[in-house]
CSV table of C-alpha atoms and ligand atoms in Angstrom, one decimal:
chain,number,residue,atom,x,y,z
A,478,UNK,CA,62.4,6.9,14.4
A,479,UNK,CA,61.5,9.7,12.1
A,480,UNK,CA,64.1,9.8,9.3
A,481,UNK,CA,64.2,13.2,7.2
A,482,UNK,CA,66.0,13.9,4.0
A,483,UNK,CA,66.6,17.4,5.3
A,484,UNK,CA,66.6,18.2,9.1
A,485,UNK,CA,66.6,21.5,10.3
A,486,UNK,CA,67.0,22.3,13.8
A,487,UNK,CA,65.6,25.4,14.8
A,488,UNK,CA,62.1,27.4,13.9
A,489,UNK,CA,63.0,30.9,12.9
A,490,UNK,CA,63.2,33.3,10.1
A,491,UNK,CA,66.4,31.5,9.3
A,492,UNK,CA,64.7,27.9,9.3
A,493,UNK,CA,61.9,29.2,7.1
A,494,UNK,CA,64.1,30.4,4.4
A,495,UNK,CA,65.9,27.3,4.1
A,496,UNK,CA,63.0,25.3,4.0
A,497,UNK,CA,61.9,27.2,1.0
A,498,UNK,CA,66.0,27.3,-0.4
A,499,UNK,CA,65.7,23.5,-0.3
A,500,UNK,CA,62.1,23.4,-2.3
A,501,UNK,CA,63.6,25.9,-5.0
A,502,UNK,CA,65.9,22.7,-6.1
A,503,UNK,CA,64.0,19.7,-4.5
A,504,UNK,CA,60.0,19.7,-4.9
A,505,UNK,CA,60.3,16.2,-3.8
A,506,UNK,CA,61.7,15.3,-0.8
A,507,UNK,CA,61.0,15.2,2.9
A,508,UNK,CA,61.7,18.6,5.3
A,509,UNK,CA,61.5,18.3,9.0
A,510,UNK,CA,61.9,21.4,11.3
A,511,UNK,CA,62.4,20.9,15.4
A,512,UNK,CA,61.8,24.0,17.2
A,513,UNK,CA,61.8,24.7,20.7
A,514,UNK,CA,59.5,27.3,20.4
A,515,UNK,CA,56.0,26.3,20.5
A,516,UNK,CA,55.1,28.6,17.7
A,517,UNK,CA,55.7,28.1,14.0
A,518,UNK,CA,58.0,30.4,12.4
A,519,UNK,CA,57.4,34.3,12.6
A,520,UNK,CA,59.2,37.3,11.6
A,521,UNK,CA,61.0,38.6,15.0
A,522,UNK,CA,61.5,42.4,13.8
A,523,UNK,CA,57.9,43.5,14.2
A,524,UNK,CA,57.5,42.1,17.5
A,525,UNK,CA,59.1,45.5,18.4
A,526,UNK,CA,58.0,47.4,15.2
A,527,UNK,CA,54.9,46.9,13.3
A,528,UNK,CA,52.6,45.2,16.0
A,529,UNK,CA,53.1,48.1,18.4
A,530,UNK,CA,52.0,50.5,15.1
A,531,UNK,CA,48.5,48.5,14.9
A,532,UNK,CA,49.8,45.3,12.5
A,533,UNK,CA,48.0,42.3,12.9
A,534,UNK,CA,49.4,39.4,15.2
A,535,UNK,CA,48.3,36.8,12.1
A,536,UNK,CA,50.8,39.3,10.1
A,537,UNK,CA,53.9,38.2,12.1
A,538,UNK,CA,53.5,34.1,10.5
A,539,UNK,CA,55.8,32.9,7.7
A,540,UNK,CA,53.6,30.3,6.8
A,541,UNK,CA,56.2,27.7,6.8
A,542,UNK,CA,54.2,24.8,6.4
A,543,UNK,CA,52.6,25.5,3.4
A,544,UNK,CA,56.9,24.4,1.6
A,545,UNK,CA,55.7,20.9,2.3
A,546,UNK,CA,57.5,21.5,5.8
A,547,UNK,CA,56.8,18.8,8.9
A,548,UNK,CA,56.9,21.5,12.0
A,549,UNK,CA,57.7,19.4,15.3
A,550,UNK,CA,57.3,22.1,17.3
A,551,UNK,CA,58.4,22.5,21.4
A,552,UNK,CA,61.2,20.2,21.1
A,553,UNK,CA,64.4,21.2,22.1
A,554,UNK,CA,67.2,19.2,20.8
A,555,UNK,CA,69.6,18.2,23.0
A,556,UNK,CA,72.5,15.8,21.3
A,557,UNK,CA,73.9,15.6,17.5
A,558,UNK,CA,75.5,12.6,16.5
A,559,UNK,CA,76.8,13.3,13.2
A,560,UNK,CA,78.8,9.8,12.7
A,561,UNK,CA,75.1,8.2,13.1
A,562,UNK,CA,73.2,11.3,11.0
A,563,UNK,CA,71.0,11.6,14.3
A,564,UNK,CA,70.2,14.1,16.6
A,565,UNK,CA,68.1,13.3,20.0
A,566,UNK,CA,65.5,15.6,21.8
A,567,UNK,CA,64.8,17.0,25.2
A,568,UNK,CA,62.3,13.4,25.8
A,569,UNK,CA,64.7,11.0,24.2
A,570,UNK,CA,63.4,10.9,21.0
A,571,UNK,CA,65.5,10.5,17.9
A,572,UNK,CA,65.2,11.7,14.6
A,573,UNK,CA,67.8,10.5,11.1
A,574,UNK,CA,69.0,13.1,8.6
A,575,UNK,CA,70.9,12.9,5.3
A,576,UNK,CA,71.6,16.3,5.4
A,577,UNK,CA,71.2,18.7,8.5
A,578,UNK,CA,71.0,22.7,9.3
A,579,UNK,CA,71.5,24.0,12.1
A,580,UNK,CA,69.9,27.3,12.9
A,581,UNK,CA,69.4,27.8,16.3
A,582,UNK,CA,69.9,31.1,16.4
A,583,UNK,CA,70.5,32.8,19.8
A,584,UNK,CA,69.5,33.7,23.2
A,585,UNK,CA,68.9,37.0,25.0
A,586,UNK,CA,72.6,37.8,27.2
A,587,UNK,CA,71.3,38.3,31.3
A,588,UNK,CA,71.8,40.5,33.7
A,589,UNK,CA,74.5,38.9,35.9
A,590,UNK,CA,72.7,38.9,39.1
A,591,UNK,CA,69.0,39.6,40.5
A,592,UNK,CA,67.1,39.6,36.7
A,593,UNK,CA,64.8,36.7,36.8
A,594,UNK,CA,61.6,38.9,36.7
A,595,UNK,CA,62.9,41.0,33.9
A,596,UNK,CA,61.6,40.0,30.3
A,597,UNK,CA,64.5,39.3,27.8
A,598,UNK,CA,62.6,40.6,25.4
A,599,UNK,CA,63.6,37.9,21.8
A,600,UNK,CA,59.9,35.6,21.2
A,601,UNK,CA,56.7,35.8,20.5
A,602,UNK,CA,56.0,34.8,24.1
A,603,UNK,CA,57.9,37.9,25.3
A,604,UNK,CA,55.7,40.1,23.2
A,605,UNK,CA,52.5,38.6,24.1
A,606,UNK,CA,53.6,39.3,27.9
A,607,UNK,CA,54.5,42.9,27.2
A,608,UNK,CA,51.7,43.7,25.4
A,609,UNK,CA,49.4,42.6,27.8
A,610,UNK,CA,51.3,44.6,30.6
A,611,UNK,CA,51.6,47.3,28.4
A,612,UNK,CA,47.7,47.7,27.8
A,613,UNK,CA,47.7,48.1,31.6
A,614,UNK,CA,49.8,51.5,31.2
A,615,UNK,CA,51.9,50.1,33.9
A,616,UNK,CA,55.4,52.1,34.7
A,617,UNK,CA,58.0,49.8,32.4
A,618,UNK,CA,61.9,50.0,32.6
A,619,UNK,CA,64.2,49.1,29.4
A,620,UNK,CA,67.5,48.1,30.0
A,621,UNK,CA,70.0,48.5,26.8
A,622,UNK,CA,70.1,51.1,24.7
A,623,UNK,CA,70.8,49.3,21.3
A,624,UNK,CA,68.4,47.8,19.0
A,625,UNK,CA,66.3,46.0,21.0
A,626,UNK,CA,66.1,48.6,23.8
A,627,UNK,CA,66.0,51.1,21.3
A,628,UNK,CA,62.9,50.2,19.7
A,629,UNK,CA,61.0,48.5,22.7
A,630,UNK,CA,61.4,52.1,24.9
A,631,UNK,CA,59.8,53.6,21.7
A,632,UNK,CA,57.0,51.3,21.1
A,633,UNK,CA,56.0,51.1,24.8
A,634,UNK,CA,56.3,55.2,25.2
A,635,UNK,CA,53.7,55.0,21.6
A,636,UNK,CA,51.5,52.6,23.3
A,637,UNK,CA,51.0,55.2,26.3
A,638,UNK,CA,53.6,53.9,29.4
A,639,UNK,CA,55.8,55.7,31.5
A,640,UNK,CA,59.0,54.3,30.4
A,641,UNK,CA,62.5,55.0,32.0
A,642,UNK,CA,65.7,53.5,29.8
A,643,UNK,CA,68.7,52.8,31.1
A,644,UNK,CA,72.3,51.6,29.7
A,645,UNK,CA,75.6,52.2,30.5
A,646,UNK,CA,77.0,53.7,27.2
A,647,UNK,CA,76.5,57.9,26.8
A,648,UNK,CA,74.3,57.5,24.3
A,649,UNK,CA,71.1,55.6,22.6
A,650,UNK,CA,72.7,53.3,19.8
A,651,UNK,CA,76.2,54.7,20.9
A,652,UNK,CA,77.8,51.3,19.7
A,653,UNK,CA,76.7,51.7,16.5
A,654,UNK,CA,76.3,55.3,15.8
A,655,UNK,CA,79.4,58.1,16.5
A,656,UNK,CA,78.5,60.2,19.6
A,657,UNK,CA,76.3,63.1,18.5
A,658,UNK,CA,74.4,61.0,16.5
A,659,UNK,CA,74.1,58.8,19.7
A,660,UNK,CA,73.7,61.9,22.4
A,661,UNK,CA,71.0,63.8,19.7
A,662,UNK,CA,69.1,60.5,20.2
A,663,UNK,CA,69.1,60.9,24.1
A,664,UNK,CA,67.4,64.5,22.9
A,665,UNK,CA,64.9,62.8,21.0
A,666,UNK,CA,64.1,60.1,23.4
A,667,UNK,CA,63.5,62.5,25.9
A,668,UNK,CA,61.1,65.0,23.7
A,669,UNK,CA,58.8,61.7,23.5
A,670,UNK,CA,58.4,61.7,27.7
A,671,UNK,CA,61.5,58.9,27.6
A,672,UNK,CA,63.7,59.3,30.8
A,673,UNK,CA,66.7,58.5,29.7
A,674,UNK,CA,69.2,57.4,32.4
A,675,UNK,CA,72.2,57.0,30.5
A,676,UNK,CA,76.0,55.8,31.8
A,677,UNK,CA,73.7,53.7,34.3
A,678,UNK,CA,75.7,50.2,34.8
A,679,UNK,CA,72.5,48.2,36.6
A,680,UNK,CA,73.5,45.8,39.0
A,681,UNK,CA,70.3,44.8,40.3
A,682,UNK,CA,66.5,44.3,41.3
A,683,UNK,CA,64.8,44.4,44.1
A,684,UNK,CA,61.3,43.3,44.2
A,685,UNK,CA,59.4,45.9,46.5
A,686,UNK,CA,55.5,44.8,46.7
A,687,UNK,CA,54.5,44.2,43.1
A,688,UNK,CA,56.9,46.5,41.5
A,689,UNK,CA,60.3,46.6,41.0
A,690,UNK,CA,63.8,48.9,42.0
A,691,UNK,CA,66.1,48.1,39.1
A,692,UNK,CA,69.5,49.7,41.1
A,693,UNK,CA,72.6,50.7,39.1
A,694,UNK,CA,76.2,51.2,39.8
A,695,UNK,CA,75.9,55.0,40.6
A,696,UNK,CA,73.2,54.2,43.2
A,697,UNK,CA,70.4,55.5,41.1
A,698,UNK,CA,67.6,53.3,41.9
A,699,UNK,CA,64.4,53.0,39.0
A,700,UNK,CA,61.3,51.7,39.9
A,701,UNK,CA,59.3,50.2,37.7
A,702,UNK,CA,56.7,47.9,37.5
A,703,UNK,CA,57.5,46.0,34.6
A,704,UNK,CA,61.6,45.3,33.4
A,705,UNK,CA,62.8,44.7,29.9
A,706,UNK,CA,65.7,44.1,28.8
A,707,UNK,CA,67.7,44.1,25.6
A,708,UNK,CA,71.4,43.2,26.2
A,709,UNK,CA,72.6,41.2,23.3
A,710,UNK,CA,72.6,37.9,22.0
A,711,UNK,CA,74.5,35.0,22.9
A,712,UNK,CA,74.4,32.5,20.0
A,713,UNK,CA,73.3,29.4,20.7
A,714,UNK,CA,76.8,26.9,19.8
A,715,UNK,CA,76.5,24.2,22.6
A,716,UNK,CA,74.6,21.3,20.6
A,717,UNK,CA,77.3,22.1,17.9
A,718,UNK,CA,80.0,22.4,20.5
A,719,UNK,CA,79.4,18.6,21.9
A,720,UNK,CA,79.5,17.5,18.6
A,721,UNK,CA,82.9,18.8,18.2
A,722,UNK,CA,82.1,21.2,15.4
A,723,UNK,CA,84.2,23.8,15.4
A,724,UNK,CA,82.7,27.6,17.3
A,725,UNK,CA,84.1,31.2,17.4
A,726,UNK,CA,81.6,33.4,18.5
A,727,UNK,CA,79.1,31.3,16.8
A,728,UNK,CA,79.2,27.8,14.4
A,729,UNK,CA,82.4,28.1,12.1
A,730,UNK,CA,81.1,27.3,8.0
A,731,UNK,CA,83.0,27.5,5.2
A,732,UNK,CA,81.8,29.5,2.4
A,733,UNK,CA,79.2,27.4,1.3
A,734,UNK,CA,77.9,27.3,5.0
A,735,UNK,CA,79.1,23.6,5.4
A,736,UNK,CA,80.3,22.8,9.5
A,737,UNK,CA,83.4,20.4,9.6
A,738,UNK,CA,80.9,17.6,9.7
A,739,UNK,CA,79.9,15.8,6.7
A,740,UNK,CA,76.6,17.5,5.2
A,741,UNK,CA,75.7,19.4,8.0
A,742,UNK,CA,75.3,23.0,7.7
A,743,UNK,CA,74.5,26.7,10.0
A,744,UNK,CA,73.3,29.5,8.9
A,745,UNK,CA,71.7,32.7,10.5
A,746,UNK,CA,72.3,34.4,13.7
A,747,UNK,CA,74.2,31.2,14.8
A,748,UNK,CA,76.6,31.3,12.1
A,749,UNK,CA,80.0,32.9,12.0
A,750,UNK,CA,80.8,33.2,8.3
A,751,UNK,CA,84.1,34.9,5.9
A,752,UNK,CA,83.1,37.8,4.4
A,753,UNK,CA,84.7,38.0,0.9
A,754,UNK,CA,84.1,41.9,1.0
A,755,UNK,CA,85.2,43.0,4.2
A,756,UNK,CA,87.9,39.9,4.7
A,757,UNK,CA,87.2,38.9,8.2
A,758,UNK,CA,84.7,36.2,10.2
A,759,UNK,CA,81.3,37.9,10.8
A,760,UNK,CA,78.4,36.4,13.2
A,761,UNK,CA,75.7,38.6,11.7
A,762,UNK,CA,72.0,39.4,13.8
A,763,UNK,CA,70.0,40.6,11.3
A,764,UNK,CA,67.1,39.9,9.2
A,765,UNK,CA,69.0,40.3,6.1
A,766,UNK,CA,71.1,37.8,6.7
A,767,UNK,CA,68.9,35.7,8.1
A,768,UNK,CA,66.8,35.0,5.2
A,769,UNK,CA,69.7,35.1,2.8
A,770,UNK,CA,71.8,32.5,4.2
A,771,UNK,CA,69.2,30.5,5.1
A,772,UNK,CA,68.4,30.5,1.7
A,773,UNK,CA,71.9,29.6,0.3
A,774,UNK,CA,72.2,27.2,3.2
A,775,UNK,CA,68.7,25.0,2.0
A,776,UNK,CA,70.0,25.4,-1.7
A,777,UNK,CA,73.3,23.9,-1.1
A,778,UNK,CA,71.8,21.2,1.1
A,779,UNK,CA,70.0,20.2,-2.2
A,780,UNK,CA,72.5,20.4,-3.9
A,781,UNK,CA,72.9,23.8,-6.1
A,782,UNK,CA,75.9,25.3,-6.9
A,783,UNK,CA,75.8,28.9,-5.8
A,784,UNK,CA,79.7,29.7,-5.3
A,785,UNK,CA,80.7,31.1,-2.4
A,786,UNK,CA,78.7,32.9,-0.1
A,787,UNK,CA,79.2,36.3,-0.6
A,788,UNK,CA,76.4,38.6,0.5
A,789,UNK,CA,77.0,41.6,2.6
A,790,UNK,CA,73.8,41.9,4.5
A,791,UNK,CA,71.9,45.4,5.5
A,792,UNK,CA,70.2,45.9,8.4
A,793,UNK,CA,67.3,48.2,9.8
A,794,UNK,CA,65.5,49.9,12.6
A,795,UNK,CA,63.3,52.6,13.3
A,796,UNK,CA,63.6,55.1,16.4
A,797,UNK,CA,59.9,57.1,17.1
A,798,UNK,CA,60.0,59.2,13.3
A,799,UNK,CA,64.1,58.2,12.3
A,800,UNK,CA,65.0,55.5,10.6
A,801,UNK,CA,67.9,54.3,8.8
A,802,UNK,CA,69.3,51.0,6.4
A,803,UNK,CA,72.9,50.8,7.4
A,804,UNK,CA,75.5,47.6,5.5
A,805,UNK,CA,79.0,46.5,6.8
A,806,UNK,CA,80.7,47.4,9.9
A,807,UNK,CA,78.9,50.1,11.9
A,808,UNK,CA,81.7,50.8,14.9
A,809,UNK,CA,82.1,53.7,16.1
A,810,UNK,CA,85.5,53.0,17.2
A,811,UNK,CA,86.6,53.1,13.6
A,812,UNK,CA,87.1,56.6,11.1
A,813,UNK,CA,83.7,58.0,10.6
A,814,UNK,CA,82.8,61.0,8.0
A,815,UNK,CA,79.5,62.8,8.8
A,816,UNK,CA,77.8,63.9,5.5
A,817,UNK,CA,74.4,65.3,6.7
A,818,UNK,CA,72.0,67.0,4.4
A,819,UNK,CA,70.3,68.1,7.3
A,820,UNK,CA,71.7,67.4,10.7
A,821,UNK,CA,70.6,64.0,12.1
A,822,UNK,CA,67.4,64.1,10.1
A,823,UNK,CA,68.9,63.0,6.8
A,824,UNK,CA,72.5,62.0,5.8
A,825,UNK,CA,75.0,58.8,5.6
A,826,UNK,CA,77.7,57.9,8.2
A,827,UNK,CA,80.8,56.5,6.3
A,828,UNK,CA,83.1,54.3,8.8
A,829,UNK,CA,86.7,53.8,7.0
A,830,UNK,CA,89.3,51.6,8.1
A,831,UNK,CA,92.7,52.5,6.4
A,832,UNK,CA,91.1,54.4,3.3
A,833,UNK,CA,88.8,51.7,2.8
A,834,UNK,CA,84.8,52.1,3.4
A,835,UNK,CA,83.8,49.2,5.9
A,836,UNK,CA,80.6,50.4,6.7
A,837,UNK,CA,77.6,53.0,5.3
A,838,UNK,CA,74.8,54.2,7.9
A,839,UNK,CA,71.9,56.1,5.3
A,840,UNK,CA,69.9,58.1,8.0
A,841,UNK,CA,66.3,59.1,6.7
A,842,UNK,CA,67.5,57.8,3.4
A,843,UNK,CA,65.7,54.4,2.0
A,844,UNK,CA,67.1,53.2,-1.2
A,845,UNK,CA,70.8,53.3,-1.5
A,846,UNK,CA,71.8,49.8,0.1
A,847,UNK,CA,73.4,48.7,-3.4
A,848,UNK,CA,75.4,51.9,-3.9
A,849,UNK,CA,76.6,51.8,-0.1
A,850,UNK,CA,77.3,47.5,-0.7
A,851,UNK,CA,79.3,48.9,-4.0
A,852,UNK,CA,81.3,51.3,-2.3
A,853,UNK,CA,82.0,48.5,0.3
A,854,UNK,CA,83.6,46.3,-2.5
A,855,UNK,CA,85.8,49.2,-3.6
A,856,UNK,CA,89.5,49.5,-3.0
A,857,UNK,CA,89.9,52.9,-2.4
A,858,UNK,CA,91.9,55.2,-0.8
A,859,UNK,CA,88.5,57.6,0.1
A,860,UNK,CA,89.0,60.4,2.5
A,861,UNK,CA,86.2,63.0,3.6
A,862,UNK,CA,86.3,64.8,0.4
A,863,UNK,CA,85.8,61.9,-1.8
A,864,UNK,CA,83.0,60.8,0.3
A,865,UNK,CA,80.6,63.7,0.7
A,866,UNK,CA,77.7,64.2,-1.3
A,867,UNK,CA,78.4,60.5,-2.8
A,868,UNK,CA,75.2,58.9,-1.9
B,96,FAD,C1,62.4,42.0,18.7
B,96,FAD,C2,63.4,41.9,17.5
B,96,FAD,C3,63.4,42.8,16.5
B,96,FAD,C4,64.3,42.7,15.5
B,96,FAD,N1,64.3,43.7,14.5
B,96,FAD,C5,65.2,43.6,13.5
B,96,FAD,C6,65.2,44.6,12.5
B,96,FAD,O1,64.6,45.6,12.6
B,96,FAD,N2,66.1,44.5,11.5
B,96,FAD,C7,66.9,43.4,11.4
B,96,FAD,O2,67.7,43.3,10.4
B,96,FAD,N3,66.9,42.4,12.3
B,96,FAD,C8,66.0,42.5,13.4
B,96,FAD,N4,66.0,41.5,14.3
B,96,FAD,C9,66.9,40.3,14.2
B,96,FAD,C10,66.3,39.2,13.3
B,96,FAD,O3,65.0,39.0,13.7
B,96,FAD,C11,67.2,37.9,13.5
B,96,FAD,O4,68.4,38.2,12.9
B,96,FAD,C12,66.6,36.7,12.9
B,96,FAD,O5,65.3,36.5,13.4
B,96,FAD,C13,67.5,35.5,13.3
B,96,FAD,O6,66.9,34.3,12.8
B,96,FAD,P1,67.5,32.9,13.2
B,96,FAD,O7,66.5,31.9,12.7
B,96,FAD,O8,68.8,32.8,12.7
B,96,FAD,O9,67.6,32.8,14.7
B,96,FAD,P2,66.4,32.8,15.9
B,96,FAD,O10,65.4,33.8,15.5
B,96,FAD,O11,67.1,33.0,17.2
B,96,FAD,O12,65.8,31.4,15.8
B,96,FAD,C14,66.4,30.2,16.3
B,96,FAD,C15,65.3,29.3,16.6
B,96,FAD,O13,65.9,28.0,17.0
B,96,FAD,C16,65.3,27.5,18.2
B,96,FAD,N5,66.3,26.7,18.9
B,96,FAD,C17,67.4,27.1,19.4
B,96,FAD,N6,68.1,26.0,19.9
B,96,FAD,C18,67.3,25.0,19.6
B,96,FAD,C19,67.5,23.6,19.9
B,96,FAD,N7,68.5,23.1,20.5
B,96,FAD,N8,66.5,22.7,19.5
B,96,FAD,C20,65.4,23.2,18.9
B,96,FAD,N9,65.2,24.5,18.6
B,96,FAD,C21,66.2,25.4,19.0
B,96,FAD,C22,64.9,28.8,18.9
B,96,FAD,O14,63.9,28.5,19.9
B,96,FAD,C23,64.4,29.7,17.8
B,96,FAD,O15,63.1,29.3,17.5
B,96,FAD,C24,65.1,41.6,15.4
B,96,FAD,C25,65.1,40.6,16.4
B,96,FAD,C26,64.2,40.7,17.5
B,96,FAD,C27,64.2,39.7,18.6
């Protein structure tokens, strides 16, 4: 039986961080990383970004192995035994730990009934089969209109293909952004040869000959030869679950990322953590995060001290020209204070929750993602006044 010093289950962005957390303090012993996937660890964000805008596919690699990493690739694992320190795989095979991650991330959410042709657009895999259906200039349908929809309508409409989107919200992003900003975006879509169908609940698809009808709740029916989707993530708790480690939306840690079992750890999309800054459990999907908590997670395995964990991550995207860095808590449903420079081109989104600043969207503006974290930390009261023209 293989018996690692550090174990870390799972092969993402997450995964590689750690591993390289863990060498900062420990040059010396033994990593081992399981994956399921049968690719080493990449970075997921250009798969709907950079590789549609002519990157390199070799760009995409994290090079994990060159941390003194063993990569057991395409091997899912299926029990953790943490009173034994062992976890087993999909074949049976076992594998010892002193100390253990887990950072298995999560899985695309389905459509309820009728979507097993569509492409839940999360891996490599995926893009490697939408690219290749994409160079056909075949007639593509993206379900979701939030990051992952957001982005792949955009890059497939760039890459020359009649795209159609569809979601049920009124607007592009409309879970994130408030309503103009979310409605201007339909505008843009649309000015790039997008259909957008929007307030379209779909609730199923009909193969007809080699294409498909994706059919929604108001009887609109879309055909399409090739479906995406991009309906959230569902993390990916149950190994953690049947262990009895405690889940809420994700793997519970403490503040040094520890589960309730003795040395084993989460961290990344997985994890649901405290956030000293905005006082509440957060599961956080972002790249960010990602790498910073896998980080903290592989230093603490080995042992550094680091205090709590305490960073706020930012996030990204870009929409055809836009693009925007955005920290904290971007709901809608909360306050929000417009301050545009120049309507929806450039300008920050402040969302408030009783006075206090729980979350900063800068549109068109790159740069500012300490001063937006800094206003986060502050008590306040602000109202509109004290916010415009701060950033
Ligand atoms: C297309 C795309 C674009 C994105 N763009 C952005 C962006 O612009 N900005 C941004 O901030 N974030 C972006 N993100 C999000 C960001 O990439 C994720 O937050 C990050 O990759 C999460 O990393 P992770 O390692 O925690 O989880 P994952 O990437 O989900 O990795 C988990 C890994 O664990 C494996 N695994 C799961 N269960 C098991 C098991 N039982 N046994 C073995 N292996 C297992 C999985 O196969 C996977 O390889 C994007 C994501 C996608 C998919």
């Amino acid at each position: 039986m293989p018996d690692y010093h550090y174990l870390i289950v799972g092969g993402g962005m997450t995964a590689d961080a750690a591993a390289r957390g863990i060498r900062e303090v420990d040059a010396e012993r033994d990593i081992g990383v399981l994956s399921e996937e049968p690719d080493a660890p990449y970075s997921r964000p250009p798969l709907s970004k950079g590789l549609w805008k002519g990157d390199a596919l070799e760009s995409v690699w994290r090079k994990t192995a060159d941390a003194g990493v063993t990569l057991q690739l395409g091997k899912r694992v299926t029990k953790l035994d943490p009173a034994s320190r062992q976890v087993t795989d999909h074949r049976g095979a076992t594998y010892g730990y002193r100390k253990l991650l887990l950072a298995t991330g999560g899985r695309p959410r389905r459509l309820v009934a009728g979507g097993e042709q569509v492409v839940y657009f999360r891996t490599l895999a995926d893009y490697r089969a939408v690219r290749e259906a994409a160079d056909r200039h075949r007639r593509f349908a993206v379900i979701g209109g939030g990051f992952i929809g957001s982005e792949l309508a955009a890059a497939l409409a760039g890459a020359g293909c009649k795209v159609t989107m569809l979601f049920s919200d009124a607007g592009i992003g409309a879970r994130l952004f408030p309503l103009d900003l979310a409605r201007h975006l339909n505008e843009v879509y649309a000015g790039r040869a997008v259909t957008v169908a929007s307030g379209q609940s779909v609730i199923g698809l009909v193969k007809r000959g080699r294409s498909y009808v994706v059919r929604t709740l108001t009887g609109a029916d879309i055909a399409a030869d090739v479906v995406v989707a991009g309906l959230g993530l569902q993390p990916n708790v149950e190994l953690a679950e049947a262990a009895g480690l405690a889940t809420d939306n994700g793997i519970v840690v403490d503040e040094r990322l520890r589960t309730g079992a003795p040395d084993v750890f989460a961290a990344g999309d997985v994890a649901a953590f405290t956030s000293p800054v905005l006082g509440r459990r957060l599961r956080v999907e972002h790249e960010d995060n990602a790498l910073a908590m896998g980080r903290f997670a592989g230093r603490a395995m080995a042992g550094a001290d680091d205090g709590p964990y305490a960073h706020l991550p930012f996030f990204y995207s870009d929409l055809f020209d836009a693009g925007y860095e955005a920290v904290g808590a971007l709901d809608p449903r909360l306050q929000t204070v417009s301050d545009w420079k120049e309507p929806f081109r450039e300008g920050v989104v402040y969302y408030l929750q009783g006075g206090r600043v729980r979350g900063v969207l800068l549109w068109g503006i790159f740069g500012k993602v300490e001063e937006a974290r800094a206003l986060l930390a502050q008590p306040g009261p602000f109202d509109a006044g004290a916010l415009k023209g701060r950033l």
